[in-house]
């Protein structure tokens, strides 16, 4: 009896110790570790809301986003209060701590890709031309149109097939490719149509450059790189409407960031759309569409600061950025050769973020043959 009681006591003791150990781990994960990180950051001057178990700022953020999404905004490039209302509120409430931080396609040549791009765009634009010839003008929601088009381009380049024939293969790689190339290019072209519709003088400058370079002939890769105005326009569109509105990084080891020491476990958010509109970096016209700021390249436009990253940067930079820019440059040039365009009266300016920055109610554009 005594041995049995002793074994029972030992078993109960082990169980209690195990439960206490798990309770400590959970408590440390849920409370002590976050509060320790918060204390270290506050000691270095960082401000913000206090840590709240599980929910954090999610409830407040969701409520602000719901209110912001309730209605469109007047057309302007100050879109941060709409797409990131909680971040906008946080920046206004707490002083920003700033420091300067200076610091798929590999096997496919660009010359090989270009003909595939051209075939896909030509098929789409021929349909538009036919419709515009009949009706005088053709209205289309370019957001889903360009999304499907870029899927077709990727399928044709990667698999030597059209979107339908390569559908099964494309579906298997969709999660890998979609955000890096497909949505990136489709969204870039969509916002380019919107901004050039609102700024017809830049649309005309780009068209003149395309005609001076190619006339009405087919585009070729070598001269495509000579389109300086078109490139400046695409860079400016990416500044104001980057495919991804913010980047999140998790610190895995103690990291020195300027004068600050960031402990492991801290999650850092880089609000791209906010930094791309910072007057201290871009000047007093940061909210304006001004492609001339890129006339001498990205480095000069940013004063050599790492403050322009529409495709992220470093080891995690978007693998499809060159693919996306080349495709967008070709697509825009081909559109400018054949059409003038303007926003439909039905267009409502309502940028929103669902992984990528996209128009909530689509982007209806009216095309007329040149």
PDB file of C-alpha atoms in Angstrom, residues 97-351:
ATOM      1  CA  UNK A  97      10.976  57.893 -35.179  1.00  0.00           C
ATOM      2  CA  UNK A  98      13.009  58.015 -38.354  1.00  0.00           C
ATOM      3  CA  UNK A  99      16.471  57.006 -39.375  1.00  0.00           C
ATOM      4  CA  UNK A 100      18.157  56.621 -42.733  1.00  0.00           C
ATOM      5  CA  UNK A 101      18.744  53.066 -43.839  1.00  0.00           C
ATOM      6  CA  UNK A 102      21.327  52.980 -46.573  1.00  0.00           C
ATOM      7  CA  UNK A 103      22.604  49.996 -46.958  1.00  0.00           C
ATOM      8  CA  UNK A 104      10.821  32.027 -62.548  1.00  0.00           C
ATOM      9  CA  UNK A 105      12.594  34.285 -64.856  1.00  0.00           C
ATOM     10  CA  UNK A 106      16.230  33.222 -64.539  1.00  0.00           C
ATOM     11  CA  UNK A 107      15.942  30.706 -67.346  1.00  0.00           C
ATOM     12  CA  UNK A 108      13.864  32.857 -69.693  1.00  0.00           C
ATOM     13  CA  UNK A 109      15.550  35.604 -71.677  1.00  0.00           C
ATOM     14  CA  UNK A 110      13.769  38.893 -72.190  1.00  0.00           C
ATOM     15  CA  UNK A 111      14.154  38.543 -75.946  1.00  0.00           C
ATOM     16  CA  UNK A 112      12.262  35.253 -75.742  1.00  0.00           C
ATOM     17  CA  UNK A 113       9.505  36.748 -73.604  1.00  0.00           C
ATOM     18  CA  UNK A 114       8.814  39.781 -75.767  1.00  0.00           C
ATOM     19  CA  UNK A 115       7.115  37.988 -78.699  1.00  0.00           C
ATOM     20  CA  UNK A 116       4.872  36.100 -76.268  1.00  0.00           C
ATOM     21  CA  UNK A 117       3.938  39.380 -74.567  1.00  0.00           C
ATOM     22  CA  UNK A 118       3.187  41.001 -77.915  1.00  0.00           C
ATOM     23  CA  UNK A 119       0.932  38.164 -79.103  1.00  0.00           C
ATOM     24  CA  UNK A 120      -1.215  38.304 -75.964  1.00  0.00           C
ATOM     25  CA  UNK A 121      -1.545  42.095 -76.016  1.00  0.00           C
ATOM     26  CA  UNK A 122      -2.246  42.155 -79.745  1.00  0.00           C
ATOM     27  CA  UNK A 123      -5.124  39.703 -79.336  1.00  0.00           C
ATOM     28  CA  UNK A 124      -6.704  41.843 -76.622  1.00  0.00           C
ATOM     29  CA  UNK A 125      -6.184  45.191 -78.365  1.00  0.00           C
ATOM     30  CA  UNK A 126      -7.539  43.836 -81.650  1.00  0.00           C
ATOM     31  CA  UNK A 127     -10.802  43.044 -79.844  1.00  0.00           C
ATOM     32  CA  UNK A 128     -10.884  46.573 -78.464  1.00  0.00           C
ATOM     33  CA  UNK A 129     -10.215  48.040 -81.913  1.00  0.00           C
ATOM     34  CA  UNK A 130     -13.053  46.052 -83.425  1.00  0.00           C
ATOM     35  CA  UNK A 131     -15.464  47.196 -80.725  1.00  0.00           C
ATOM     36  CA  UNK A 132     -14.279  50.818 -80.956  1.00  0.00           C
ATOM     37  CA  UNK A 133     -14.661  50.797 -84.764  1.00  0.00           C
ATOM     38  CA  UNK A 134     -18.287  49.758 -84.414  1.00  0.00           C
ATOM     39  CA  UNK A 135     -19.286  52.029 -81.541  1.00  0.00           C
ATOM     40  CA  UNK A 136     -16.742  54.869 -81.829  1.00  0.00           C
ATOM     41  CA  UNK A 137     -15.522  54.152 -78.324  1.00  0.00           C
ATOM     42  CA  UNK A 138     -15.149  51.112 -76.128  1.00  0.00           C
ATOM     43  CA  UNK A 139     -15.577  51.032 -72.345  1.00  0.00           C
ATOM     44  CA  UNK A 140     -13.949  48.257 -70.349  1.00  0.00           C
ATOM     45  CA  UNK A 141     -13.160  47.507 -66.713  1.00  0.00           C
ATOM     46  CA  UNK A 142      -9.406  47.164 -67.070  1.00  0.00           C
ATOM     47  CA  UNK A 143      -8.768  45.635 -63.645  1.00  0.00           C
ATOM     48  CA  UNK A 144     -10.116  42.106 -64.312  1.00  0.00           C
ATOM     49  CA  UNK A 145      -9.137  42.413 -67.982  1.00  0.00           C
ATOM     50  CA  UNK A 146      -5.448  42.994 -67.243  1.00  0.00           C
ATOM     51  CA  UNK A 147      -5.507  40.344 -64.520  1.00  0.00           C
ATOM     52  CA  UNK A 148      -6.633  37.699 -67.027  1.00  0.00           C
ATOM     53  CA  UNK A 149      -4.263  39.043 -69.675  1.00  0.00           C
ATOM     54  CA  UNK A 150      -1.190  38.739 -67.479  1.00  0.00           C
ATOM     55  CA  UNK A 151      -2.216  35.194 -66.572  1.00  0.00           C
ATOM     56  CA  UNK A 152      -2.275  34.410 -70.290  1.00  0.00           C
ATOM     57  CA  UNK A 153       1.157  35.990 -70.744  1.00  0.00           C
ATOM     58  CA  UNK A 154       2.688  33.976 -67.893  1.00  0.00           C
ATOM     59  CA  UNK A 155       1.130  30.766 -69.173  1.00  0.00           C
ATOM     60  CA  UNK A 156       2.372  31.375 -72.702  1.00  0.00           C
ATOM     61  CA  UNK A 157       5.915  32.316 -71.641  1.00  0.00           C
ATOM     62  CA  UNK A 158       6.321  29.596 -69.031  1.00  0.00           C
ATOM     63  CA  UNK A 159       4.450  26.746 -70.687  1.00  0.00           C
ATOM     64  CA  UNK A 160       4.296  27.643 -74.383  1.00  0.00           C
ATOM     65  CA  UNK A 161       0.511  27.625 -74.285  1.00  0.00           C
ATOM     66  CA  UNK A 162      -2.392  29.982 -73.902  1.00  0.00           C
ATOM     67  CA  UNK A 163      -4.223  30.508 -70.621  1.00  0.00           C
ATOM     68  CA  UNK A 164      -6.859  27.841 -71.315  1.00  0.00           C
ATOM     69  CA  UNK A 165      -4.428  25.155 -72.490  1.00  0.00           C
ATOM     70  CA  UNK A 166      -1.974  25.835 -69.688  1.00  0.00           C
ATOM     71  CA  UNK A 167      -4.696  26.227 -67.087  1.00  0.00           C
ATOM     72  CA  UNK A 168      -4.035  23.003 -65.197  1.00  0.00           C
ATOM     73  CA  UNK A 169      -0.313  23.664 -64.918  1.00  0.00           C
ATOM     74  CA  UNK A 170      -0.872  27.334 -64.133  1.00  0.00           C
ATOM     75  CA  UNK A 171      -3.297  26.450 -61.330  1.00  0.00           C
ATOM     76  CA  UNK A 172      -0.620  24.344 -59.618  1.00  0.00           C
ATOM     77  CA  UNK A 173       1.810  27.287 -59.599  1.00  0.00           C
ATOM     78  CA  UNK A 174      -0.795  29.990 -59.033  1.00  0.00           C
ATOM     79  CA  UNK A 175       0.026  30.612 -55.373  1.00  0.00           C
ATOM     80  CA  UNK A 176       3.719  31.057 -56.202  1.00  0.00           C
ATOM     81  CA  UNK A 177       3.297  33.195 -59.317  1.00  0.00           C
ATOM     82  CA  UNK A 178       0.121  35.171 -58.723  1.00  0.00           C
ATOM     83  CA  UNK A 179       1.341  37.818 -56.303  1.00  0.00           C
ATOM     84  CA  UNK A 180       4.840  38.114 -57.725  1.00  0.00           C
ATOM     85  CA  UNK A 181       3.958  38.564 -61.381  1.00  0.00           C
ATOM     86  CA  UNK A 182       0.323  38.230 -62.349  1.00  0.00           C
ATOM     87  CA  UNK A 183      -1.285  40.660 -59.914  1.00  0.00           C
ATOM     88  CA  UNK A 184       1.765  42.931 -59.892  1.00  0.00           C
ATOM     89  CA  UNK A 185       1.578  43.570 -63.636  1.00  0.00           C
ATOM     90  CA  UNK A 186      -2.207  43.693 -63.844  1.00  0.00           C
ATOM     91  CA  UNK A 187      -2.463  46.204 -61.006  1.00  0.00           C
ATOM     92  CA  UNK A 188       0.416  48.307 -62.343  1.00  0.00           C
ATOM     93  CA  UNK A 189      -1.300  48.610 -65.734  1.00  0.00           C
ATOM     94  CA  UNK A 190      -4.659  49.320 -64.094  1.00  0.00           C
ATOM     95  CA  UNK A 191      -3.402  52.255 -62.018  1.00  0.00           C
ATOM     96  CA  UNK A 192      -1.370  53.492 -65.000  1.00  0.00           C
ATOM     97  CA  UNK A 193      -4.575  53.722 -67.045  1.00  0.00           C
ATOM     98  CA  UNK A 194      -6.277  55.597 -64.204  1.00  0.00           C
ATOM     99  CA  UNK A 195      -3.478  58.125 -63.672  1.00  0.00           C
ATOM    100  CA  UNK A 196      -2.823  58.766 -67.367  1.00  0.00           C
ATOM    101  CA  UNK A 197      -6.562  59.305 -67.816  1.00  0.00           C
ATOM    102  CA  UNK A 198      -6.432  61.954 -65.090  1.00  0.00           C
ATOM    103  CA  UNK A 199      -3.247  63.477 -66.542  1.00  0.00           C
ATOM    104  CA  UNK A 200      -3.769  63.546 -70.333  1.00  0.00           C
ATOM    105  CA  UNK A 201      -0.684  65.725 -70.854  1.00  0.00           C
ATOM    106  CA  UNK A 202       1.492  62.836 -69.678  1.00  0.00           C
ATOM    107  CA  UNK A 203      -0.516  60.401 -71.738  1.00  0.00           C
ATOM    108  CA  UNK A 204       0.217  62.512 -74.814  1.00  0.00           C
ATOM    109  CA  UNK A 205       3.925  62.867 -73.970  1.00  0.00           C
ATOM    110  CA  UNK A 206       4.222  59.104 -73.656  1.00  0.00           C
ATOM    111  CA  UNK A 207       2.350  58.554 -76.931  1.00  0.00           C
ATOM    112  CA  UNK A 208       4.632  60.992 -78.757  1.00  0.00           C
ATOM    113  CA  UNK A 209       7.669  59.126 -77.433  1.00  0.00           C
ATOM    114  CA  UNK A 210       6.259  55.776 -78.584  1.00  0.00           C
ATOM    115  CA  UNK A 211       5.517  57.107 -82.087  1.00  0.00           C
ATOM    116  CA  UNK A 212       8.942  58.766 -82.331  1.00  0.00           C
ATOM    117  CA  UNK A 213      10.604  55.486 -81.370  1.00  0.00           C
ATOM    118  CA  UNK A 214       8.471  52.935 -83.224  1.00  0.00           C
ATOM    119  CA  UNK A 215       5.974  54.768 -85.406  1.00  0.00           C
ATOM    120  CA  UNK A 216       3.136  52.310 -85.957  1.00  0.00           C
ATOM    121  CA  UNK A 217       5.505  49.374 -86.351  1.00  0.00           C
ATOM    122  CA  UNK A 218       5.843  46.403 -84.035  1.00  0.00           C
ATOM    123  CA  UNK A 219       7.844  47.016 -80.882  1.00  0.00           C
ATOM    124  CA  UNK A 220      11.260  45.436 -80.404  1.00  0.00           C
ATOM    125  CA  UNK A 221      13.152  44.827 -77.192  1.00  0.00           C
ATOM    126  CA  UNK A 222      16.239  46.930 -77.904  1.00  0.00           C
ATOM    127  CA  UNK A 223      14.310  50.133 -78.580  1.00  0.00           C
ATOM    128  CA  UNK A 224      11.784  49.385 -75.832  1.00  0.00           C
ATOM    129  CA  UNK A 225      14.533  50.251 -73.358  1.00  0.00           C
ATOM    130  CA  UNK A 226      14.800  53.713 -74.960  1.00  0.00           C
ATOM    131  CA  UNK A 227      11.321  54.714 -73.737  1.00  0.00           C
ATOM    132  CA  UNK A 228      12.402  57.114 -71.005  1.00  0.00           C
ATOM    133  CA  UNK A 229       9.057  58.899 -70.490  1.00  0.00           C
ATOM    134  CA  UNK A 230       7.140  55.610 -70.345  1.00  0.00           C
ATOM    135  CA  UNK A 231       9.615  54.295 -67.760  1.00  0.00           C
ATOM    136  CA  UNK A 232       9.318  57.462 -65.667  1.00  0.00           C
ATOM    137  CA  UNK A 233       5.530  57.140 -65.721  1.00  0.00           C
ATOM    138  CA  UNK A 234       5.621  53.514 -64.559  1.00  0.00           C
ATOM    139  CA  UNK A 235       8.022  54.384 -61.729  1.00  0.00           C
ATOM    140  CA  UNK A 236       5.734  57.191 -60.576  1.00  0.00           C
ATOM    141  CA  UNK A 237       2.659  54.959 -60.710  1.00  0.00           C
ATOM    142  CA  UNK A 238       4.533  52.408 -58.585  1.00  0.00           C
ATOM    143  CA  UNK A 239       5.416  55.152 -56.114  1.00  0.00           C
ATOM    144  CA  UNK A 240       1.835  56.306 -55.642  1.00  0.00           C
ATOM    145  CA  UNK A 241       0.101  52.947 -56.069  1.00  0.00           C
ATOM    146  CA  UNK A 242       2.580  50.169 -55.204  1.00  0.00           C
ATOM    147  CA  UNK A 243       1.214  46.641 -55.658  1.00  0.00           C
ATOM    148  CA  UNK A 244       1.612  45.973 -51.923  1.00  0.00           C
ATOM    149  CA  UNK A 245       0.792  48.828 -49.550  1.00  0.00           C
ATOM    150  CA  UNK A 246       2.981  47.620 -46.689  1.00  0.00           C
ATOM    151  CA  UNK A 247       5.706  45.095 -45.912  1.00  0.00           C
ATOM    152  CA  UNK A 248       6.052  43.159 -42.679  1.00  0.00           C
ATOM    153  CA  UNK A 249       9.336  41.781 -41.388  1.00  0.00           C
ATOM    154  CA  UNK A 250       9.972  39.731 -38.234  1.00  0.00           C
ATOM    155  CA  UNK A 251      13.294  40.192 -36.461  1.00  0.00           C
ATOM    156  CA  UNK A 252      14.875  36.778 -35.806  1.00  0.00           C
ATOM    157  CA  UNK A 253      18.048  37.958 -34.076  1.00  0.00           C
ATOM    158  CA  UNK A 254      19.224  41.109 -32.326  1.00  0.00           C
ATOM    159  CA  UNK A 255      19.485  43.728 -35.057  1.00  0.00           C
ATOM    160  CA  UNK A 256      21.121  47.147 -34.984  1.00  0.00           C
ATOM    161  CA  UNK A 257      19.031  49.677 -36.883  1.00  0.00           C
ATOM    162  CA  UNK A 258      20.786  53.020 -36.803  1.00  0.00           C
ATOM    163  CA  UNK A 259      20.832  54.048 -33.138  1.00  0.00           C
ATOM    164  CA  UNK A 260      18.237  51.440 -32.174  1.00  0.00           C
ATOM    165  CA  UNK A 261      18.679  47.844 -31.076  1.00  0.00           C
ATOM    166  CA  UNK A 262      15.730  45.706 -32.167  1.00  0.00           C
ATOM    167  CA  UNK A 263      15.307  42.477 -30.144  1.00  0.00           C
ATOM    168  CA  UNK A 264      14.266  39.177 -31.764  1.00  0.00           C
ATOM    169  CA  UNK A 265      10.531  38.582 -31.914  1.00  0.00           C
ATOM    170  CA  UNK A 266       9.645  42.153 -32.874  1.00  0.00           C
ATOM    171  CA  UNK A 267       7.470  42.547 -35.960  1.00  0.00           C
ATOM    172  CA  UNK A 268       8.368  45.569 -38.086  1.00  0.00           C
ATOM    173  CA  UNK A 269       5.887  47.058 -40.512  1.00  0.00           C
ATOM    174  CA  UNK A 270       7.090  49.182 -43.426  1.00  0.00           C
ATOM    175  CA  UNK A 271       4.097  51.161 -44.743  1.00  0.00           C
ATOM    176  CA  UNK A 272       5.206  51.566 -48.357  1.00  0.00           C
ATOM    177  CA  UNK A 273       2.411  53.947 -49.315  1.00  0.00           C
ATOM    178  CA  UNK A 274       3.285  56.228 -46.390  1.00  0.00           C
ATOM    179  CA  UNK A 275       7.024  56.368 -47.115  1.00  0.00           C
ATOM    180  CA  UNK A 276       6.318  56.895 -50.818  1.00  0.00           C
ATOM    181  CA  UNK A 277       4.392  60.049 -49.848  1.00  0.00           C
ATOM    182  CA  UNK A 278       6.823  61.503 -47.319  1.00  0.00           C
ATOM    183  CA  UNK A 279       7.474  65.178 -48.091  1.00  0.00           C
ATOM    184  CA  UNK A 280      10.919  64.979 -46.482  1.00  0.00           C
ATOM    185  CA  UNK A 281      11.978  62.421 -49.077  1.00  0.00           C
ATOM    186  CA  UNK A 282       9.983  63.388 -52.164  1.00  0.00           C
ATOM    187  CA  UNK A 283       9.434  67.115 -51.677  1.00  0.00           C
ATOM    188  CA  UNK A 284       6.313  69.199 -51.226  1.00  0.00           C
ATOM    189  CA  UNK A 285       4.696  67.658 -54.309  1.00  0.00           C
ATOM    190  CA  UNK A 286       4.863  64.133 -52.856  1.00  0.00           C
ATOM    191  CA  UNK A 287       1.090  63.708 -53.264  1.00  0.00           C
ATOM    192  CA  UNK A 288       1.178  64.815 -56.897  1.00  0.00           C
ATOM    193  CA  UNK A 289       1.631  62.682 -60.003  1.00  0.00           C
ATOM    194  CA  UNK A 290       4.951  63.956 -61.328  1.00  0.00           C
ATOM    195  CA  UNK A 291       6.985  61.436 -63.373  1.00  0.00           C
ATOM    196  CA  UNK A 292       9.708  64.072 -63.868  1.00  0.00           C
ATOM    197  CA  UNK A 293      11.033  63.250 -60.405  1.00  0.00           C
ATOM    198  CA  UNK A 294      12.435  60.043 -61.968  1.00  0.00           C
ATOM    199  CA  UNK A 295      14.053  61.795 -64.936  1.00  0.00           C
ATOM    200  CA  UNK A 296      17.517  61.049 -63.519  1.00  0.00           C
ATOM    201  CA  UNK A 297      16.713  57.636 -62.081  1.00  0.00           C
ATOM    202  CA  UNK A 298      15.453  56.225 -58.801  1.00  0.00           C
ATOM    203  CA  UNK A 299      18.614  56.943 -56.778  1.00  0.00           C
ATOM    204  CA  UNK A 300      18.512  60.650 -57.585  1.00  0.00           C
ATOM    205  CA  UNK A 301      14.759  60.840 -56.933  1.00  0.00           C
ATOM    206  CA  UNK A 302      15.201  59.354 -53.452  1.00  0.00           C
ATOM    207  CA  UNK A 303      18.396  61.267 -52.643  1.00  0.00           C
ATOM    208  CA  UNK A 304      20.140  57.878 -52.384  1.00  0.00           C
ATOM    209  CA  UNK A 305      17.960  56.760 -49.463  1.00  0.00           C
ATOM    210  CA  UNK A 306      16.369  53.308 -49.455  1.00  0.00           C
ATOM    211  CA  UNK A 307      12.878  54.776 -49.513  1.00  0.00           C
ATOM    212  CA  UNK A 308      11.443  53.445 -52.777  1.00  0.00           C
ATOM    213  CA  UNK A 309      10.570  49.766 -52.668  1.00  0.00           C
ATOM    214  CA  UNK A 310       7.388  48.961 -54.628  1.00  0.00           C
ATOM    215  CA  UNK A 311       8.699  45.400 -55.061  1.00  0.00           C
ATOM    216  CA  UNK A 312      10.254  45.111 -51.570  1.00  0.00           C
ATOM    217  CA  UNK A 313      14.069  44.879 -51.475  1.00  0.00           C
ATOM    218  CA  UNK A 314      16.959  42.730 -50.357  1.00  0.00           C
ATOM    219  CA  UNK A 315      16.854  38.896 -50.386  1.00  0.00           C
ATOM    220  CA  UNK A 316      13.034  38.959 -50.386  1.00  0.00           C
ATOM    221  CA  UNK A 317      12.675  41.322 -53.332  1.00  0.00           C
ATOM    222  CA  UNK A 318       9.885  40.342 -55.732  1.00  0.00           C
ATOM    223  CA  UNK A 319      11.322  37.813 -58.192  1.00  0.00           C
ATOM    224  CA  UNK A 320       8.936  39.014 -60.870  1.00  0.00           C
ATOM    225  CA  UNK A 321       9.807  42.732 -60.873  1.00  0.00           C
ATOM    226  CA  UNK A 322      11.767  42.720 -64.147  1.00  0.00           C
ATOM    227  CA  UNK A 323       9.138  40.522 -65.764  1.00  0.00           C
ATOM    228  CA  UNK A 324       6.366  42.855 -64.544  1.00  0.00           C
ATOM    229  CA  UNK A 325       8.085  46.077 -65.649  1.00  0.00           C
ATOM    230  CA  UNK A 326       8.958  44.727 -69.086  1.00  0.00           C
ATOM    231  CA  UNK A 327       5.435  43.448 -69.627  1.00  0.00           C
ATOM    232  CA  UNK A 328       3.887  46.714 -68.399  1.00  0.00           C
ATOM    233  CA  UNK A 329       6.195  48.808 -70.588  1.00  0.00           C
ATOM    234  CA  UNK A 330       5.320  46.778 -73.674  1.00  0.00           C
ATOM    235  CA  UNK A 331       1.607  46.768 -72.871  1.00  0.00           C
ATOM    236  CA  UNK A 332       1.445  50.512 -72.246  1.00  0.00           C
ATOM    237  CA  UNK A 333       3.390  51.272 -75.438  1.00  0.00           C
ATOM    238  CA  UNK A 334       1.068  49.088 -77.542  1.00  0.00           C
ATOM    239  CA  UNK A 335      -2.024  50.705 -76.011  1.00  0.00           C
ATOM    240  CA  UNK A 336      -0.650  54.205 -76.657  1.00  0.00           C
ATOM    241  CA  UNK A 337       0.018  53.279 -80.302  1.00  0.00           C
ATOM    242  CA  UNK A 338      -3.628  52.383 -80.874  1.00  0.00           C
ATOM    243  CA  UNK A 339      -5.821  54.308 -78.426  1.00  0.00           C
ATOM    244  CA  UNK A 340      -6.469  57.447 -76.484  1.00  0.00           C
ATOM    245  CA  UNK A 341      -8.280  56.808 -73.222  1.00  0.00           C
ATOM    246  CA  UNK A 342     -10.133  58.502 -70.399  1.00  0.00           C
ATOM    247  CA  UNK A 343     -11.909  57.441 -67.227  1.00  0.00           C
ATOM    248  CA  UNK A 344     -15.566  56.515 -67.491  1.00  0.00           C
ATOM    249  CA  UNK A 345     -18.005  58.808 -65.633  1.00  0.00           C
ATOM    250  CA  UNK A 346     -18.942  55.712 -63.629  1.00  0.00           C
ATOM    251  CA  UNK A 347     -15.439  55.427 -62.146  1.00  0.00           C
ATOM    252  CA  UNK A 348     -15.374  55.784 -58.351  1.00  0.00           C
ATOM    253  CA  UNK A 349     -11.979  56.307 -56.734  1.00  0.00           C
ATOM    254  CA  UNK A 350     -11.932  53.676 -54.013  1.00  0.00           C
ATOM    255  CA  UNK A 351      -8.497  52.069 -53.553  1.00  0.00           C
TER     256      UNK A 351
END
